């Protein structure tokens, strides 16, 4: 059974603060890591797909880094805004691209940005 | 662009009653389709996936079943719901290395 851990489970920050959270995954047989942003009552929105060790991706104020050798990825949000409040999910894919099923999700980090 | 529809959005059902959740996809053909569930306080769990009409793979043994009667239609069913079936059910489509999710169905079994 693959274990994808996200920490912290929940986080409250003040508007304007920068924050980051972690996704840990098995370091063997890595294929890709996905980050999703999931707002209440909406479907998850894909943020990043990361495949290479050392990858760094950025989308506006949100960025992510990847370390496949040690099995972790960080998601950073610079200058948090109330609209950033959501659950951030990471998902780990292992093995080859031929399989349709091998994507395991973490339980998410629930971010609340207080105005 | 691809669009995923799911209905109903919310559902309250008694224990022992049947279930049918429907998902349809627009804007693509022969997609891989998935059913996920998020139970309270837990991550997304893959329930079923399908690579084509009539082809269903089950990831977790349970009292749920899935069917794909048409290329862009995926149905999640149960003959008798359990309390533990409560949760948020998401249908998803995959292609080009990404997954896109439908709006979800909140199921409460009472």
Tab-separated table of N, CA and C in Angstrom, chain B residues 6-87:
chain	number	residue	atom	x	y	z
B	6	UNK	N	-21.959	15.666	-13.345
B	6	UNK	CA	-22.326	14.665	-12.353
B	6	UNK	C	-23.654	15.066	-11.749
B	7	UNK	N	-24.485	14.086	-11.472
B	7	UNK	CA	-25.717	14.372	-10.744
B	7	UNK	C	-26.181	13.147	-9.975
B	8	UNK	N	-26.906	13.359	-8.860
B	8	UNK	CA	-27.260	14.687	-8.336
B	8	UNK	C	-26.092	15.332	-7.585
B	9	UNK	N	-26.237	16.557	-7.185
B	9	UNK	CA	-25.190	17.249	-6.436
B	9	UNK	C	-25.182	16.806	-4.982
B	10	UNK	N	-26.339	16.593	-4.417
B	10	UNK	CA	-26.440	16.079	-3.043
B	10	UNK	C	-27.528	15.018	-3.005
B	11	UNK	N	-27.384	14.091	-2.064
B	11	UNK	CA	-28.314	12.973	-1.959
B	11	UNK	C	-28.331	12.481	-0.522
B	12	UNK	N	-29.509	12.285	0.008
B	12	UNK	CA	-29.667	11.692	1.331
B	12	UNK	C	-30.488	10.425	1.147
B	13	UNK	N	-29.910	9.294	1.539
B	13	UNK	CA	-30.559	8.009	1.315
B	13	UNK	C	-30.550	7.192	2.603
B	14	UNK	N	-31.597	6.410	2.847
B	14	UNK	CA	-31.582	5.540	4.043
B	14	UNK	C	-30.703	4.311	3.805
B	15	UNK	N	-30.213	3.746	4.910
B	15	UNK	CA	-29.467	2.492	4.849
B	15	UNK	C	-30.318	1.422	4.167
B	16	UNK	N	-29.686	0.656	3.291
B	16	UNK	CA	-30.391	-0.433	2.628
B	16	UNK	C	-31.054	-0.045	1.318
B	17	UNK	N	-31.068	1.252	1.013
B	17	UNK	CA	-31.695	1.687	-0.245
B	17	UNK	C	-30.680	1.587	-1.390
B	18	UNK	N	-31.173	1.570	-2.630
B	18	UNK	CA	-30.242	1.488	-3.770
B	18	UNK	C	-29.663	2.854	-4.103
B	19	UNK	N	-28.611	2.844	-4.919
B	19	UNK	CA	-27.931	4.084	-5.311
B	19	UNK	C	-27.614	4.053	-6.799
B	20	UNK	N	-27.748	5.201	-7.434
B	20	UNK	CA	-27.264	5.341	-8.802
B	20	UNK	C	-26.761	6.761	-8.992
B	21	UNK	N	-25.471	6.898	-9.234
B	21	UNK	CA	-24.869	8.205	-9.522
B	21	UNK	C	-24.378	8.168	-10.957
B	22	UNK	N	-24.625	9.250	-11.669
B	22	UNK	CA	-24.277	9.263	-13.082
B	22	UNK	C	-23.238	10.338	-13.394
B	23	UNK	N	-22.369	10.017	-14.323
B	23	UNK	CA	-21.319	10.930	-14.759
B	23	UNK	C	-21.255	10.873	-16.276
B	24	UNK	N	-21.245	12.035	-16.910
B	24	UNK	CA	-21.056	12.072	-18.366
B	24	UNK	C	-19.971	13.072	-18.702
B	25	UNK	N	-19.266	12.799	-19.780
B	25	UNK	CA	-18.151	13.628	-20.209
B	25	UNK	C	-18.439	14.157	-21.607
B	26	UNK	N	-18.126	15.435	-21.817
B	26	UNK	CA	-18.286	16.026	-23.151
B	26	UNK	C	-16.928	16.494	-23.661
B	27	UNK	N	-16.775	16.518	-24.971
B	27	UNK	CA	-15.585	17.118	-25.562
B	27	UNK	C	-14.411	16.180	-25.741
B	28	UNK	N	-14.640	14.889	-25.576
B	28	UNK	CA	-13.567	13.929	-25.785
B	28	UNK	C	-14.183	12.594	-26.155
B	29	UNK	N	-13.374	11.730	-26.737
B	29	UNK	CA	-13.873	10.386	-27.030
B	29	UNK	C	-12.922	9.363	-26.431
B	30	UNK	N	-13.502	8.224	-26.061
B	30	UNK	CA	-12.752	7.128	-25.455
B	30	UNK	C	-11.875	7.578	-24.279
B	31	UNK	N	-12.453	8.353	-23.344
B	31	UNK	CA	-11.644	8.775	-22.195
B	31	UNK	C	-11.469	7.648	-21.189
B	32	UNK	N	-10.423	7.733	-20.361
B	32	UNK	CA	-10.357	6.928	-19.146
B	32	UNK	C	-11.239	7.627	-18.112
B	33	UNK	N	-12.088	6.871	-17.463
B	33	UNK	CA	-13.011	7.452	-16.491
B	33	UNK	C	-12.806	6.814	-15.125
B	34	UNK	N	-13.051	7.583	-14.086
B	34	UNK	CA	-12.757	7.156	-12.720
B	34	UNK	C	-13.898	7.556	-11.791
B	35	UNK	N	-14.096	6.744	-10.755
B	35	UNK	CA	-14.907	7.150	-9.605
B	35	UNK	C	-13.997	7.177	-8.375
B	36	UNK	N	-14.015	8.318	-7.670
B	36	UNK	CA	-13.291	8.474	-6.413
B	36	UNK	C	-14.289	8.767	-5.312
B	37	UNK	N	-13.867	8.472	-4.074
B	37	UNK	CA	-14.678	8.842	-2.921
B	37	UNK	C	-13.771	9.486	-1.882
B	38	UNK	N	-14.272	10.551	-1.269
B	38	UNK	CA	-13.604	11.104	-0.106
B	38	UNK	C	-14.521	10.913	1.090
B	39	UNK	N	-14.121	10.041	2.007
B	39	UNK	CA	-14.858	9.903	3.258
B	39	UNK	C	-14.371	10.993	4.207
B	40	UNK	N	-15.143	11.283	5.234
B	40	UNK	CA	-14.835	12.380	6.157
B	40	UNK	C	-13.419	12.239	6.714
B	41	UNK	N	-12.614	13.318	6.569
B	41	UNK	CA	-11.277	13.338	7.152
B	41	UNK	C	-10.252	12.477	6.426
B	42	UNK	N	-10.596	12.012	5.249
B	42	UNK	CA	-9.669	11.129	4.539
B	42	UNK	C	-9.397	11.651	3.138
B	43	UNK	N	-8.349	11.131	2.513
B	43	UNK	CA	-8.015	11.555	1.160
B	43	UNK	C	-8.922	10.910	0.138
B	44	UNK	N	-8.665	11.229	-1.105
B	44	UNK	CA	-9.446	10.652	-2.191
B	44	UNK	C	-9.065	9.190	-2.385
B	45	UNK	N	-10.050	8.339	-2.469
B	45	UNK	CA	-9.823	6.914	-2.673
B	45	UNK	C	-10.386	6.504	-4.021
B	46	UNK	N	-9.577	5.864	-4.846
B	46	UNK	CA	-10.053	5.401	-6.136
B	46	UNK	C	-10.942	4.186	-5.940
B	47	UNK	N	-12.148	4.231	-6.498
B	47	UNK	CA	-13.095	3.121	-6.384
B	47	UNK	C	-13.087	2.258	-7.646
B	48	UNK	N	-13.263	2.899	-8.791
B	48	UNK	CA	-13.329	2.189	-10.070
B	48	UNK	C	-12.659	3.022	-11.150
B	49	UNK	N	-12.125	2.335	-12.157
B	49	UNK	CA	-11.713	3.055	-13.347
B	49	UNK	C	-12.093	2.237	-14.569
B	50	UNK	N	-12.208	2.932	-15.689
B	50	UNK	CA	-12.650	2.293	-16.919
B	50	UNK	C	-11.864	2.850	-18.100
B	51	UNK	N	-11.350	1.953	-18.936
B	51	UNK	CA	-10.598	2.395	-20.112
B	51	UNK	C	-11.448	2.308	-21.377
B	52	UNK	N	-12.674	1.776	-21.267
B	52	UNK	CA	-13.536	1.703	-22.436
B	52	UNK	C	-14.903	1.150	-22.068
B	53	UNK	N	-15.804	1.152	-23.036
B	53	UNK	CA	-17.175	0.672	-22.816
B	53	UNK	C	-17.148	-0.756	-22.274
B	54	UNK	N	-17.862	-0.976	-21.190
B	54	UNK	CA	-17.970	-2.301	-20.601
B	54	UNK	C	-16.733	-2.780	-19.866
B	55	UNK	N	-15.693	-1.952	-19.808
B	55	UNK	CA	-14.440	-2.353	-19.133
B	55	UNK	C	-14.319	-1.616	-17.808
B	56	UNK	N	-14.448	-2.351	-16.719
B	56	UNK	CA	-14.440	-1.757	-15.392
B	56	UNK	C	-13.410	-2.481	-14.544
B	57	UNK	N	-12.573	-1.729	-13.840
B	57	UNK	CA	-11.658	-2.315	-12.868
B	57	UNK	C	-11.988	-1.757	-11.491
B	58	UNK	N	-12.062	-2.663	-10.525
B	58	UNK	CA	-12.394	-2.270	-9.160
B	58	UNK	C	-11.130	-2.230	-8.321
B	59	UNK	N	-10.962	-1.147	-7.575
B	59	UNK	CA	-9.775	-1.004	-6.754
B	59	UNK	C	-10.000	-1.429	-5.310
B	60	UNK	N	-11.219	-1.315	-4.839
B	60	UNK	CA	-11.502	-1.574	-3.428
B	60	UNK	C	-12.740	-2.463	-3.318
B	61	UNK	N	-12.622	-3.624	-2.653
B	61	UNK	CA	-13.799	-4.497	-2.480
B	61	UNK	C	-14.861	-3.798	-1.633
B	62	UNK	N	-16.088	-3.786	-2.080
B	62	UNK	CA	-17.140	-3.099	-1.332
B	62	UNK	C	-18.485	-3.444	-1.947
B	63	UNK	N	-19.506	-2.820	-1.457
B	63	UNK	CA	-20.846	-3.121	-1.979
B	63	UNK	C	-21.243	-2.182	-3.105
B	64	UNK	N	-20.266	-1.515	-3.713
B	64	UNK	CA	-20.557	-0.640	-4.844
B	64	UNK	C	-20.176	-1.330	-6.146
B	65	UNK	N	-20.788	-0.912	-7.231
B	65	UNK	CA	-20.423	-1.403	-8.556
B	65	UNK	C	-20.451	-0.242	-9.527
B	66	UNK	N	-19.824	-0.434	-10.673
B	66	UNK	CA	-19.800	0.619	-11.688
B	66	UNK	C	-20.091	0.007	-13.046
B	67	UNK	N	-20.626	0.829	-13.929
B	67	UNK	CA	-20.888	0.368	-15.290
B	67	UNK	C	-20.601	1.499	-16.263
B	68	UNK	N	-20.238	1.119	-17.471
B	68	UNK	CA	-19.963	2.104	-18.523
B	68	UNK	C	-20.735	1.654	-19.763
B	69	UNK	N	-22.014	2.043	-19.828
B	69	UNK	CA	-22.848	1.585	-20.949
B	69	UNK	C	-22.550	2.310	-22.259
B	70	UNK	N	-21.999	3.521	-22.156
B	70	UNK	CA	-21.648	4.281	-23.355
B	70	UNK	C	-20.252	4.868	-23.169
B	71	UNK	N	-19.642	5.306	-24.252
B	71	UNK	CA	-18.259	5.769	-24.220
B	71	UNK	C	-18.025	6.875	-23.195
B	72	UNK	N	-18.997	7.793	-23.067
B	72	UNK	CA	-18.784	8.948	-22.212
B	72	UNK	C	-19.735	8.967	-21.018
B	73	UNK	N	-20.178	7.789	-20.594
B	73	UNK	CA	-21.088	7.684	-19.468
B	73	UNK	C	-20.548	6.654	-18.477
B	74	UNK	N	-20.520	7.060	-17.200
B	74	UNK	CA	-19.987	6.183	-16.160
B	74	UNK	C	-20.956	6.235	-14.993
B	75	UNK	N	-21.411	5.077	-14.528
B	75	UNK	CA	-22.448	5.030	-13.508
B	75	UNK	C	-21.937	4.270	-12.291
B	76	UNK	N	-22.171	4.831	-11.123
B	76	UNK	CA	-21.825	4.181	-9.860
B	76	UNK	C	-23.113	3.734	-9.195
B	77	UNK	N	-23.158	2.473	-8.751
B	77	UNK	CA	-24.404	1.921	-8.215
B	77	UNK	C	-24.163	1.137	-6.944
B	78	UNK	N	-25.256	0.963	-6.217
B	78	UNK	CA	-25.259	0.043	-5.097
B	78	UNK	C	-26.661	-0.531	-4.965
B	79	UNK	N	-26.756	-1.799	-4.593
B	79	UNK	CA	-28.079	-2.399	-4.375
B	79	UNK	C	-28.589	-2.062	-2.984
B	80	UNK	N	-27.653	-1.987	-2.006
B	80	UNK	CA	-28.055	-1.694	-0.626
B	80	UNK	C	-26.965	-0.847	0.027
B	81	UNK	N	-27.273	0.400	0.309
B	81	UNK	CA	-26.296	1.308	0.893
B	81	UNK	C	-26.016	0.978	2.359
B	82	UNK	N	-24.754	1.226	2.747
B	82	UNK	CA	-24.337	1.114	4.139
B	82	UNK	C	-24.054	2.513	4.680
B	83	UNK	N	-24.050	2.649	5.995
B	83	UNK	CA	-23.709	3.944	6.591
B	83	UNK	C	-22.327	4.401	6.137
B	84	UNK	N	-21.408	3.448	6.012
B	84	UNK	CA	-20.028	3.769	5.637
B	84	UNK	C	-19.893	4.236	4.193
B	85	UNK	N	-20.964	4.176	3.423
B	85	UNK	CA	-20.925	4.672	2.046
B	85	UNK	C	-21.067	6.192	1.977
B	86	UNK	N	-21.371	6.831	3.092
B	86	UNK	CA	-21.467	8.295	3.104
B	86	UNK	C	-20.139	8.907	2.700
B	87	UNK	N	-20.201	9.969	1.920
B	87	UNK	CA	-18.972	10.642	1.506
B	87	UNK	C	-19.218	11.509	0.293
